[in-house]
Every structure is written in C-alpha cells, then in structure tokens.
Amino acid sequence: MNELKIFLDRLSPLSTASWEKFSNLFTVKTLTKGEFYIREGQMAKEIGFLNSGILRAFYQSEDGIEYNKHFFIPHCFIGGYASLTSKKTNVINQQALTDCELLVANYADIEKLYPSFPDIERISRLLAEQFFIQKEQREIEIVLMDSEQRYKIFQKDFPSLEQHIPQYHIASYLGITPTQLGRIRRKIAKR
Amino acid sequence: MNELKIFLDRLSPLSTASWEKFSNLFTVKTLTKGEFYIREGQMAKEIGFLNSGILRAFYQSEDGIEYNKHFFIPHCFIGGYASLTSKKTNVINQQALTDCELLVANYADIEKLYPSFPDIERISRLLAEQFFIQKEQREIEIVLMDSEQRYKIFQKDFPSLEQHIPQYHIASYLGITPTQLGRIRRKIAKR
DNA sequence: GTGATTTCTTTACCTATGTAAATGGATTTC
DNA sequence: GAAATCCATTTACATAGGTAAAGAAATCAC
C-alpha cells in the first residue's frame, strides 16, 4: 500500500480522510506467469496498481496478429483504462510475463467517491492527463522514428527488461518482426 | 459560445455559476489560412475551441519531415494539451488550413477555478479521459492497420475534408507519401 | 485571360522489412 | 540427462512503400 501512497502523493497529496476511503477499496491480487489480467471483449471493471512483476498490454488484429503496445513495470497503474472511463467494451489484453502482485479496486467504487472527495477526482484528472502525455510521447516515437531509434528508446525506458522477456515480445513492441530485430542487433553489434 | 456550451453539457452539465465563470475566460480569435495557432518549442498557454474552419496538428522531425497527427474540424478543443497540462515545452504545431474562428482562454485561469468549482475540474477530467480514448483508438489504427484501411477510416472520420485540403496532407496523416496514396487511390478506383 | 505556382499522378528504381524455413542453442520437463 | 519445447538467428526470396523526377491538371495572382 505504501508504494501506491507515494505514487499518488507525487500527483497531488490526498487528505487523510480521502486516502482512508481510497485505500480501503484496494485488495491484494496475484497473477502467475502467463495469466491474463484483462482480455478484450469484456467490460473492464477493476483498476490495478502493480507492486511487483512485469505485464504486457497488447492488441490483437482480426487475423490474430499481436502488437505489444506497452510493458508495465512496478509502481504504475494497469487496467483497461479506456474501457473503464468510456464504459465501452475493452479492446486490449494484459498478460503477466512474470509472476505479479497487484492491488486492485473496483473502478466504479472509486468514481462514487468523486462528488464527496474532490481531491480524489483531482487525482483521476491528473492521472488521465499523465496517460495522455505518455500516449502522445509514444505516438511521436512510432510515427517519427525508425525501428533502430525506437529500439534504443525501449532500452532506455525499460532497462533490464531485455534480459527478462523473450525477444519476440520486444520486436512486437517495436512494430517489427523478430527477424528484423535480429538484423538491427547485428548491425549495432558490428559497430 | 453556444456550441461550446453544448459541447461541455455533453460531458457533464455545469452549474450556472460555473458556466458564468468559465465562459467569461474565453474571447474570440481568428486565424487566416496558413497561420499557426501554436508552434513547437514554446510553452502552450491558451486552450482554444474551434467554431469554424480546419486546422492540422503535426510533428516535425529533426530532419524537417512533417507528420500530420490530427485534423481539427469545428466544435472541438485545440491547443498544445500535453504542454498545457505538463507545463513542459510544446512539441506539436497547429496550423490553420482554412480561415478559422476560435474561442480562446488562458489555461492557467481555468485551472485556478478547479478548487472552487469542482464541476469545472470534472469537465477537465472527462476531457482528459476522452483525449486518451481518442489517442488509443488512433494508436490501434496506426499499429494494426495497413494504409488502405487507414485511408478508409480517414474518409469516415473526416467526411468532406478530402475535398478541402491538399492530398499530401492526407498522405502525411496516413503515414505514407503522396506517391503511395496515389497508388492506393488507383487500386481502389479499379475495383 | 495569362502566366506562375501549386498540386496530383505516374514512372523507374531502390530499400527496409516481411515471410517462410532451416539451424542450432537454451531451457524446461519428467 | 534425454527428449521436447522454446527461442534467436540466419538465409533466400517477396513486397510494400520510399525517393526523385517529370508531365498534367488545377488553382491563384494580377
């Protein structure tokens, strides 16, 4: 619970009463490697805070091709955020790449706190703004940079991740095939 | 001002007092074709609401290549949203593709209203959530679909835009060159 | 209206990256 | 520790899409 408190305080400190109410909504949940936190096609109901472990978020196209849109490393929120906020069917999958420990809360219960605790709604606003900023940053990488530049940014954004997950997940994150990632690695190694 | 009211009411109705305070911050501004609303490298200060006209938002890479990330059509917010919320230097450009009429407000003045008017902060939360959802939707298009599919979605998302702006702006939005867009159009026409 | 500019389309050629398949190393399983 | 599986790498070939340049068409300026 402590890491969650630190995370929130960095956004905007909560009053003691608000933190009480808020933190009470969370319970511990564990995932084993390979297990899904959410799947597409369902309504998202829970938001989670990652205490330990690694997950990937990915889209799946109609013909079954997967695209890893994000890796989650500890001390961040996970969940089908667009589904939670829009109340529409979730379109992303989130799967544990290692055993994970989470704190989870029912999102509707959090939303019910907004009218009485404006500082909690403020946290939600700041979180949404932060998510938007992250997405825009990633958009820039995707549309403006080639795969070698993106690979270097991946290594900077997720140091140590490369040793813990299979290469094809990284290739998928970069929007290329493992074949192409192999070529890039060979090219870099030759320098 | 009326269209702005309608837009906000759809997110979450404001009290009369809040609307008074909020709407008072906006003034009318016009742009002529080709003029910039914001440029990269500056701090964003204003948020705008587009009454009429068309703008494009684009990134520029270090070697001068432009990528059109979005077109704005009437009755939406424009501005360097990531810069406004993060207080960091703005990295996107927004340029009028036709003459435009906007309502603009100083964003810091809006933020000052949050503590006293929680329903205004709620609007900001909902807006941030909506922006995130739009970005995620666009991300799916970019990473999962080929350029022909994206072209068809563009035509659906921005009907009539195709007749009003040069083709190379559309190509840039699709992440391809005008040459390639020409090939796609020819291919579609042949069917 | 006429000339100048901008925009669209096409061609020829080139490059990055995809697909499929083979190989071999690493890791897991019992 | 042998078998089975998973994973990284490489090769050969195919393809989408880029670059540059040219001509045609449309639009703008005066």
Coordinates of C-alpha atoms (C1' of nucleotides) in Angstrom, one line a residue:
Chain A
M1 CA 0.0 0.0 0.0
N2 CA 3.0 2.2 0.7
E3 CA 4.1 2.5 -2.9
L4 CA 0.6 3.4 -4.0
K5 CA 0.6 6.2 -1.5
I6 CA 3.9 7.5 -2.7
F7 CA 2.7 7.4 -6.3
L8 CA -0.5 9.3 -5.5
D9 CA 1.3 11.9 -3.4
R10 CA 3.5 12.7 -6.3
L11 CA 0.4 13.6 -8.4
S12 CA -1.4 15.5 -5.7
P13 CA -1.4 14.9 -1.9
L14 CA -4.7 13.5 -0.6
S15 CA -6.3 14.5 2.7
T16 CA -6.1 11.8 5.4
A17 CA -9.8 11.1 5.1
S18 CA -9.6 10.8 1.3
W19 CA -6.7 8.4 1.5
E20 CA -8.5 6.3 4.1
K21 CA -11.6 6.0 1.8
F22 CA -9.5 5.4 -1.3
S23 CA -7.0 2.9 0.0
N24 CA -9.8 0.9 1.6
L25 CA -11.1 0.0 -1.8
F26 CA -7.9 -2.0 -2.7
T27 CA -7.2 -5.6 -2.1
V28 CA -4.1 -7.7 -3.0
K29 CA -4.2 -10.0 -6.0
T30 CA -1.6 -12.2 -7.5
L31 CA -1.1 -13.4 -11.1
T32 CA 1.1 -16.2 -12.2
K33 CA 3.3 -16.0 -15.3
G34 CA 1.1 -16.2 -18.4
E35 CA -2.1 -15.4 -16.7
F36 CA -4.3 -12.6 -18.1
Y37 CA -5.3 -9.5 -16.0
I38 CA -7.9 -8.5 -18.6
R39 CA -8.9 -9.7 -22.0
E40 CA -10.5 -7.9 -24.9
G41 CA -14.3 -8.3 -25.4
Q42 CA -15.2 -7.9 -21.8
M43 CA -16.1 -4.8 -19.8
A44 CA -13.2 -3.6 -17.6
K45 CA -14.2 -3.3 -14.0
E46 CA -11.1 -3.1 -11.9
I47 CA -8.1 -0.8 -11.9
G48 CA -4.8 -2.3 -10.6
F49 CA -1.6 -1.0 -9.1
L50 CA 1.4 -3.1 -9.9
N51 CA 3.5 -3.9 -6.9
S52 CA 5.9 -6.4 -8.5
G53 CA 6.3 -8.3 -11.7
I54 CA 6.0 -7.5 -15.4
L55 CA 3.0 -7.4 -17.7
R56 CA 2.4 -6.6 -21.3
A57 CA -0.5 -4.9 -22.9
F58 CA -1.3 -5.9 -26.5
Y59 CA -3.8 -5.6 -29.3
Q60 CA -4.8 -8.5 -31.4
S61 CA -5.9 -7.9 -35.0
E62 CA -8.7 -9.9 -36.6
D63 CA -6.2 -12.2 -38.2
G64 CA -4.6 -13.0 -34.9
I65 CA -1.5 -10.8 -35.2
E66 CA -0.4 -9.4 -31.8
Y67 CA 1.1 -6.0 -31.2
N68 CA 2.6 -5.2 -27.8
K69 CA 1.6 -1.7 -27.0
H70 CA 3.2 -1.4 -23.6
F71 CA 5.1 -3.1 -20.8
F72 CA 4.1 -2.5 -17.2
I73 CA 6.9 -2.4 -14.6
P74 CA 6.3 -2.0 -10.9
H75 CA 4.6 1.0 -9.4
C76 CA 2.2 2.0 -12.1
F77 CA -1.5 1.6 -12.7
I78 CA -2.7 -1.1 -15.0
G79 CA -6.1 -2.0 -16.4
G80 CA -8.4 -1.3 -19.4
Y81 CA -8.4 2.4 -18.8
A82 CA -10.2 3.4 -21.9
S83 CA -12.9 0.8 -21.2
L84 CA -13.2 1.9 -17.5
T85 CA -13.6 5.5 -18.4
S86 CA -15.7 5.1 -21.5
K87 CA -17.9 2.2 -20.3
K88 CA -17.4 0.5 -23.6
T89 CA -16.1 -3.0 -24.3
N90 CA -12.4 -3.4 -23.6
V91 CA -10.2 -3.9 -26.7
I92 CA -6.8 -4.6 -25.1
N93 CA -5.3 -7.6 -23.4
Q94 CA -3.0 -7.5 -20.4
Q95 CA -1.0 -10.6 -19.6
A96 CA 1.6 -11.3 -16.8
L97 CA 5.0 -12.0 -18.3
T98 CA 6.3 -13.0 -14.8
D99 CA 4.5 -13.7 -11.5
C100 CA 2.9 -10.4 -10.4
E101 CA 1.5 -8.9 -7.2
L102 CA -1.2 -6.2 -7.6
L103 CA -3.5 -4.0 -5.6
V104 CA -6.9 -3.9 -7.3
A105 CA -10.0 -1.9 -6.8
N106 CA -13.4 -1.7 -8.4
Y107 CA -13.3 1.4 -10.6
A108 CA -17.0 2.3 -10.1
D109 CA -16.4 2.4 -6.4
I110 CA -13.6 5.0 -6.9
E111 CA -15.8 7.1 -9.2
K112 CA -18.5 7.1 -6.5
L113 CA -16.1 9.0 -4.3
Y114 CA -15.6 11.9 -6.6
P115 CA -18.6 14.0 -5.5
S116 CA -17.7 13.9 -1.9
F117 CA -13.9 13.9 -2.3
P118 CA -12.8 16.4 -5.0
D119 CA -9.2 15.6 -4.2
I120 CA -9.7 12.1 -5.4
E121 CA -11.3 13.3 -8.6
R122 CA -8.3 15.6 -8.9
I123 CA -6.0 12.5 -8.8
S124 CA -8.1 11.0 -11.6
R125 CA -7.8 14.1 -13.7
L126 CA -4.0 14.2 -13.2
L127 CA -3.8 10.5 -14.0
A128 CA -5.8 10.9 -17.2
E129 CA -3.6 13.9 -18.2
Q130 CA -0.5 11.8 -17.5
F131 CA -1.8 8.9 -19.5
F132 CA -2.5 11.2 -22.4
I133 CA 1.0 12.7 -22.3
Q134 CA 2.6 9.2 -22.3
K135 CA 0.5 8.2 -25.3
E136 CA 1.5 11.3 -27.2
Q137 CA 5.1 10.7 -26.4
R138 CA 4.8 7.1 -27.7
E139 CA 2.9 8.4 -30.8
I140 CA 5.9 10.5 -31.6
E141 CA 8.2 7.6 -31.4
I142 CA 6.0 5.4 -33.6
V143 CA 5.4 7.9 -36.4
L144 CA 8.7 9.8 -36.5
M145 CA 11.4 7.3 -35.6
D146 CA 12.8 4.2 -37.4
S147 CA 12.9 0.9 -35.6
E148 CA 16.6 1.2 -34.6
Q149 CA 15.8 4.5 -32.8
R150 CA 12.8 3.0 -31.2
Y151 CA 14.8 0.0 -30.0
K152 CA 17.3 2.4 -28.2
I153 CA 14.4 4.2 -26.6
F154 CA 12.9 0.9 -25.5
Q155 CA 16.3 0.0 -23.8
K156 CA 16.3 3.4 -22.0
D157 CA 12.6 3.3 -21.0
F158 CA 12.8 -0.3 -19.8
P159 CA 16.3 -1.0 -18.6
S160 CA 16.8 -4.6 -17.6
L161 CA 13.6 -5.7 -19.2
E162 CA 15.5 -7.1 -22.2
Q163 CA 17.1 -9.8 -20.0
H164 CA 13.7 -10.9 -18.6
I165 CA 11.4 -11.2 -21.5
P166 CA 11.6 -13.0 -24.9
Q167 CA 12.9 -11.1 -27.8
Y168 CA 9.8 -11.5 -29.9
H169 CA 7.9 -9.5 -27.3
I170 CA 10.3 -6.7 -27.8
A171 CA 10.1 -7.0 -31.6
S172 CA 6.3 -6.7 -31.3
Y173 CA 6.6 -3.7 -29.1
L174 CA 8.8 -2.1 -31.8
G175 CA 6.4 -2.9 -34.5
I176 CA 8.8 -5.2 -36.3
T177 CA 9.4 -9.0 -36.6
P178 CA 12.0 -10.9 -34.6
T179 CA 13.9 -11.3 -37.9
Q180 CA 14.2 -7.6 -38.3
L181 CA 15.2 -7.1 -34.7
G182 CA 17.9 -9.7 -35.2
R183 CA 19.2 -7.7 -38.1
I184 CA 19.2 -4.5 -36.1
R185 CA 21.0 -6.1 -33.2
R186 CA 23.6 -7.5 -35.6
K187 CA 24.1 -4.1 -37.2
I188 CA 24.6 -2.4 -33.8
A189 CA 26.9 -5.1 -32.5
K190 CA 29.2 -4.6 -35.6
R191 CA 29.9 -1.0 -34.7
Chain B
M1 CA -20.3 30.5 -27.2
N2 CA -23.4 28.4 -27.7
E3 CA -21.5 25.5 -29.4
L4 CA -19.0 25.4 -26.5
K5 CA -21.9 25.1 -24.0
I6 CA -23.4 22.3 -25.9
F7 CA -20.0 20.5 -26.1
L8 CA -19.5 20.8 -22.3
D9 CA -23.0 19.9 -21.4
R10 CA -22.5 16.6 -23.2
L11 CA -19.5 15.8 -21.0
S12 CA -21.1 16.9 -17.7
P13 CA -23.6 19.8 -17.2
L14 CA -22.1 22.8 -15.3
S15 CA -23.9 24.8 -12.7
T16 CA -25.0 28.3 -13.9
A17 CA -22.3 29.9 -11.7
S18 CA -19.6 27.7 -13.0
W19 CA -20.6 28.3 -16.6
E20 CA -20.6 32.0 -15.9
K21 CA -17.1 31.9 -14.6
F22 CA -15.8 29.5 -17.2
S23 CA -17.3 31.2 -20.3
N24 CA -16.1 34.6 -19.2
L25 CA -12.5 33.4 -19.7
F26 CA -13.0 33.0 -23.5
T27 CA -12.5 35.6 -26.2
V28 CA -12.9 35.3 -29.9
K29 CA -9.8 34.9 -32.1
T30 CA -9.5 34.4 -35.8
L31 CA -6.8 32.8 -37.9
T32 CA -6.2 33.2 -41.6
K33 CA -5.3 30.2 -43.8
G34 CA -1.7 29.2 -43.2
E35 CA -1.4 30.9 -39.9
F36 CA -0.1 29.0 -36.8
Y37 CA -2.1 28.6 -33.7
I38 CA 0.8 27.1 -31.8
R39 CA 4.4 26.2 -32.7
E40 CA 6.7 23.7 -31.1
G41 CA 9.4 25.0 -28.8
Q42 CA 7.2 27.4 -26.9
M43 CA 5.1 26.9 -23.8
A44 CA 1.4 26.5 -24.6
K45 CA -0.7 28.9 -22.6
E46 CA -4.1 29.0 -24.3
I47 CA -6.7 26.4 -25.0
G48 CA -9.0 27.0 -27.9
F49 CA -12.4 25.9 -29.0
L50 CA -12.8 25.7 -32.8
N51 CA -16.0 27.4 -34.0
S52 CA -15.3 27.2 -37.7
G53 CA -12.5 26.2 -40.1
I54 CA -10.0 23.4 -40.3
L55 CA -6.6 23.0 -38.7
R56 CA -3.9 20.4 -38.7
A57 CA -1.7 19.3 -35.9
F58 CA 1.7 18.0 -36.9
Y59 CA 5.1 16.9 -35.6
Q60 CA 8.3 17.8 -37.3
S61 CA 11.3 15.5 -37.1
E62 CA 14.8 16.8 -36.7
D63 CA 15.4 16.5 -40.5
G64 CA 12.3 18.5 -41.3
I65 CA 9.9 15.8 -42.1
E66 CA 6.3 16.6 -41.2
Y67 CA 3.8 14.1 -39.9
N68 CA 0.1 15.2 -39.6
K69 CA -1.1 13.7 -36.4
H70 CA -4.6 15.1 -36.5
F71 CA -7.1 17.4 -38.2
F72 CA -9.4 19.6 -36.2
I73 CA -12.9 20.2 -37.5
P74 CA -15.4 22.6 -35.8
H75 CA -16.7 22.1 -32.3
C76 CA -13.7 20.6 -30.6
F77 CA -10.9 21.8 -28.4
I78 CA -7.5 22.6 -29.9
G79 CA -4.2 23.6 -28.3
G80 CA -1.0 22.1 -27.1
Y81 CA -2.7 19.9 -24.5
A82 CA 0.3 17.9 -23.3
S83 CA 2.2 21.2 -22.9
L84 CA -0.7 22.9 -21.0
T85 CA -1.1 20.0 -18.6
S86 CA 2.6 19.0 -18.1
K87 CA 3.9 22.6 -18.1
K88 CA 6.7 21.4 -20.4
T89 CA 7.7 22.8 -23.8
N90 CA 5.2 22.2 -26.5
V91 CA 6.3 19.7 -29.2
I92 CA 3.5 20.0 -31.7
N93 CA 2.5 22.5 -34.3
Q94 CA -1.1 23.5 -35.1
Q95 CA -1.7 25.4 -38.3
A96 CA -4.9 26.7 -40.0
L97 CA -5.7 25.0 -43.3
T98 CA -8.6 27.4 -43.9
D99 CA -9.6 30.7 -42.2
C100 CA -10.7 29.8 -38.7
E101 CA -12.7 31.3 -35.8
L102 CA -11.9 30.2 -32.3
L103 CA -12.7 30.9 -28.7
V104 CA -9.6 31.0 -26.6
A105 CA -8.9 31.1 -22.9
N106 CA -5.8 31.2 -20.8
Y107 CA -5.4 27.7 -19.4
A108 CA -3.9 28.7 -16.1
D109 CA -7.0 30.8 -15.5
I110 CA -9.2 27.7 -16.0
E111 CA -7.0 25.7 -13.6
K112 CA -7.4 28.4 -10.9
L113 CA -11.2 27.6 -10.9
Y114 CA -10.8 24.0 -10.0
P115 CA -10.6 24.3 -6.2
S116 CA -13.7 26.5 -6.0
F117 CA -15.7 24.8 -8.8
P118 CA -15.3 21.0 -8.7
D119 CA -17.7 20.6 -11.6
I120 CA -15.2 22.5 -13.8
E121 CA -12.4 20.2 -12.7
R122 CA -14.8 17.3 -13.6
I123 CA -15.0 18.7 -17.1
S124 CA -11.3 18.7 -17.3
R125 CA -11.1 15.1 -16.1
L126 CA -13.7 13.9 -18.6
L127 CA -11.9 15.8 -21.4
A128 CA -8.6 14.3 -20.5
E129 CA -10.2 10.8 -20.4
Q130 CA -11.8 11.5 -23.8
F131 CA -8.5 12.6 -25.3
F132 CA -6.8 9.5 -24.0
I133 CA -9.5 7.3 -25.6
Q134 CA -9.1 9.1 -28.9
K135 CA -5.4 8.6 -28.8
E136 CA -5.7 4.9 -28.0
Q137 CA -8.2 4.5 -30.9
R138 CA -5.7 6.2 -33.2
E139 CA -2.9 4.0 -31.9
I140 CA -4.8 0.9 -32.9
E141 CA -5.3 2.3 -36.4
I142 CA -1.6 3.1 -36.8
V143 CA -0.1 -0.1 -35.5
L144 CA -2.7 -2.7 -36.6
M145 CA -4.0 -1.5 -40.0
D146 CA -2.4 -1.0 -43.3
S147 CA -2.5 2.3 -45.2
E148 CA -5.5 1.4 -47.3
Q149 CA -7.6 0.6 -44.2
R150 CA -6.4 3.8 -42.5
Y151 CA -7.4 5.7 -45.6
K152 CA -10.9 4.4 -45.4
I153 CA -11.2 5.3 -41.7
F154 CA -9.9 8.8 -42.5
Q155 CA -12.7 9.2 -45.1
K156 CA -15.2 8.1 -42.5
D157 CA -13.8 10.2 -39.6
F158 CA -13.4 13.4 -41.7
P159 CA -16.1 13.3 -44.4
S160 CA -15.8 16.2 -46.8
L161 CA -12.3 17.0 -45.6
E162 CA -10.8 15.3 -48.6
Q163 CA -12.3 18.0 -50.9
H164 CA -11.0 20.9 -48.9
I165 CA -7.3 20.1 -48.2
P166 CA -4.4 19.0 -50.4
Q167 CA -3.8 15.4 -50.8
Y168 CA -0.2 15.5 -49.4
H169 CA -1.7 16.5 -46.0
I170 CA -3.9 13.4 -46.1
A171 CA -0.9 11.2 -47.1
S172 CA 1.1 12.6 -44.2
Y173 CA -1.8 11.8 -41.8
L174 CA -1.8 8.2 -43.1
G175 CA 1.9 7.9 -42.6
I176 CA 2.7 7.5 -46.3
T177 CA 3.9 9.6 -49.2
P178 CA 1.6 11.2 -51.8
T179 CA 3.1 8.7 -54.2
Q180 CA 1.8 5.8 -52.2
L181 CA -1.6 7.4 -51.6
G182 CA -1.9 7.8 -55.4
R183 CA -1.2 4.1 -55.8
I184 CA -3.9 3.2 -53.2
R185 CA -6.5 5.5 -54.9
R186 CA -5.8 4.0 -58.2
K187 CA -6.1 0.5 -56.8
I188 CA -9.5 1.4 -55.2
A189 CA -10.8 3.1 -58.3
K190 CA -10.1 0.0 -60.4
R191 CA -12.5 -2.2 -58.4
Chain C
dG1 C1' -7.2 35.8 -69.5
dT2 C1' -2.5 34.6 -69.0
dG3 C1' 1.4 33.3 -66.7
dA4 C1' 3.0 31.4 -62.3
dT5 C1' 2.5 28.4 -58.8
dT6 C1' 0.8 24.6 -56.6
dT7 C1' -0.9 20.0 -56.6
dC8 C1' -1.7 15.4 -58.5
dT9 C1' -0.3 11.3 -60.8
dT10 C1' 2.8 8.4 -62.8
dT11 C1' 7.3 6.1 -63.8
dA12 C1' 11.7 3.9 -62.7
dC13 C1' 14.4 2.4 -59.4
dC14 C1' 15.8 1.3 -54.6
dT15 C1' 15.5 0.0 -49.6
dA16 C1' 13.5 -1.6 -45.5
dT17 C1' 11.2 -5.1 -43.8
dG18 C1' 8.1 -9.1 -44.2
dT19 C1' 7.5 -14.4 -44.8
dA20 C1' 9.0 -19.0 -44.6
dA21 C1' 12.0 -22.3 -43.5
dA22 C1' 16.3 -24.2 -41.6
dT23 C1' 19.7 -24.5 -37.9
dG24 C1' 21.3 -24.6 -33.5
dG25 C1' 21.4 -23.1 -28.7
dA26 C1' 18.9 -22.7 -24.4
dT27 C1' 15.5 -24.1 -21.3
dT28 C1' 12.1 -26.9 -19.4
dT29 C1' 10.1 -31.4 -18.2
dC30 C1' 9.8 -35.8 -16.4
Chain D
dG1 C1' 20.1 -36.5 -18.5
dA2 C1' 17.3 -37.4 -22.7
dA3 C1' 13.5 -35.6 -25.1
dA4 C1' 10.8 -32.0 -26.1
dT5 C1' 9.9 -27.4 -26.4
dC6 C1' 11.0 -22.7 -27.0
dC7 C1' 13.7 -19.1 -28.8
dA8 C1' 17.3 -16.5 -31.6
dT9 C1' 19.5 -16.2 -35.7
dT10 C1' 20.2 -16.6 -40.5
dT11 C1' 19.1 -17.2 -45.4
dA12 C1' 16.5 -16.6 -49.7
dC13 C1' 13.1 -14.5 -51.6
dA14 C1' 8.9 -11.3 -52.0
dT15 C1' 6.6 -7.0 -51.3
dA16 C1' 5.2 -2.5 -49.5
dG17 C1' 6.4 1.6 -49.7
dG18 C1' 10.2 5.3 -50.3
dT19 C1' 12.9 8.8 -53.5
dA20 C1' 13.4 11.6 -57.4
dA21 C1' 11.9 13.4 -61.4
dA22 C1' 8.6 14.6 -65.0
dG23 C1' 4.4 15.9 -67.0
dA24 C1' -0.5 17.1 -66.5
dA25 C1' -4.0 19.4 -64.2
dA26 C1' -5.8 22.6 -61.2
dT27 C1' -5.6 26.9 -58.8
dC28 C1' -4.1 31.6 -57.9
dA29 C1' -2.4 36.4 -58.7
dC30 C1' -2.9 40.4 -61.1

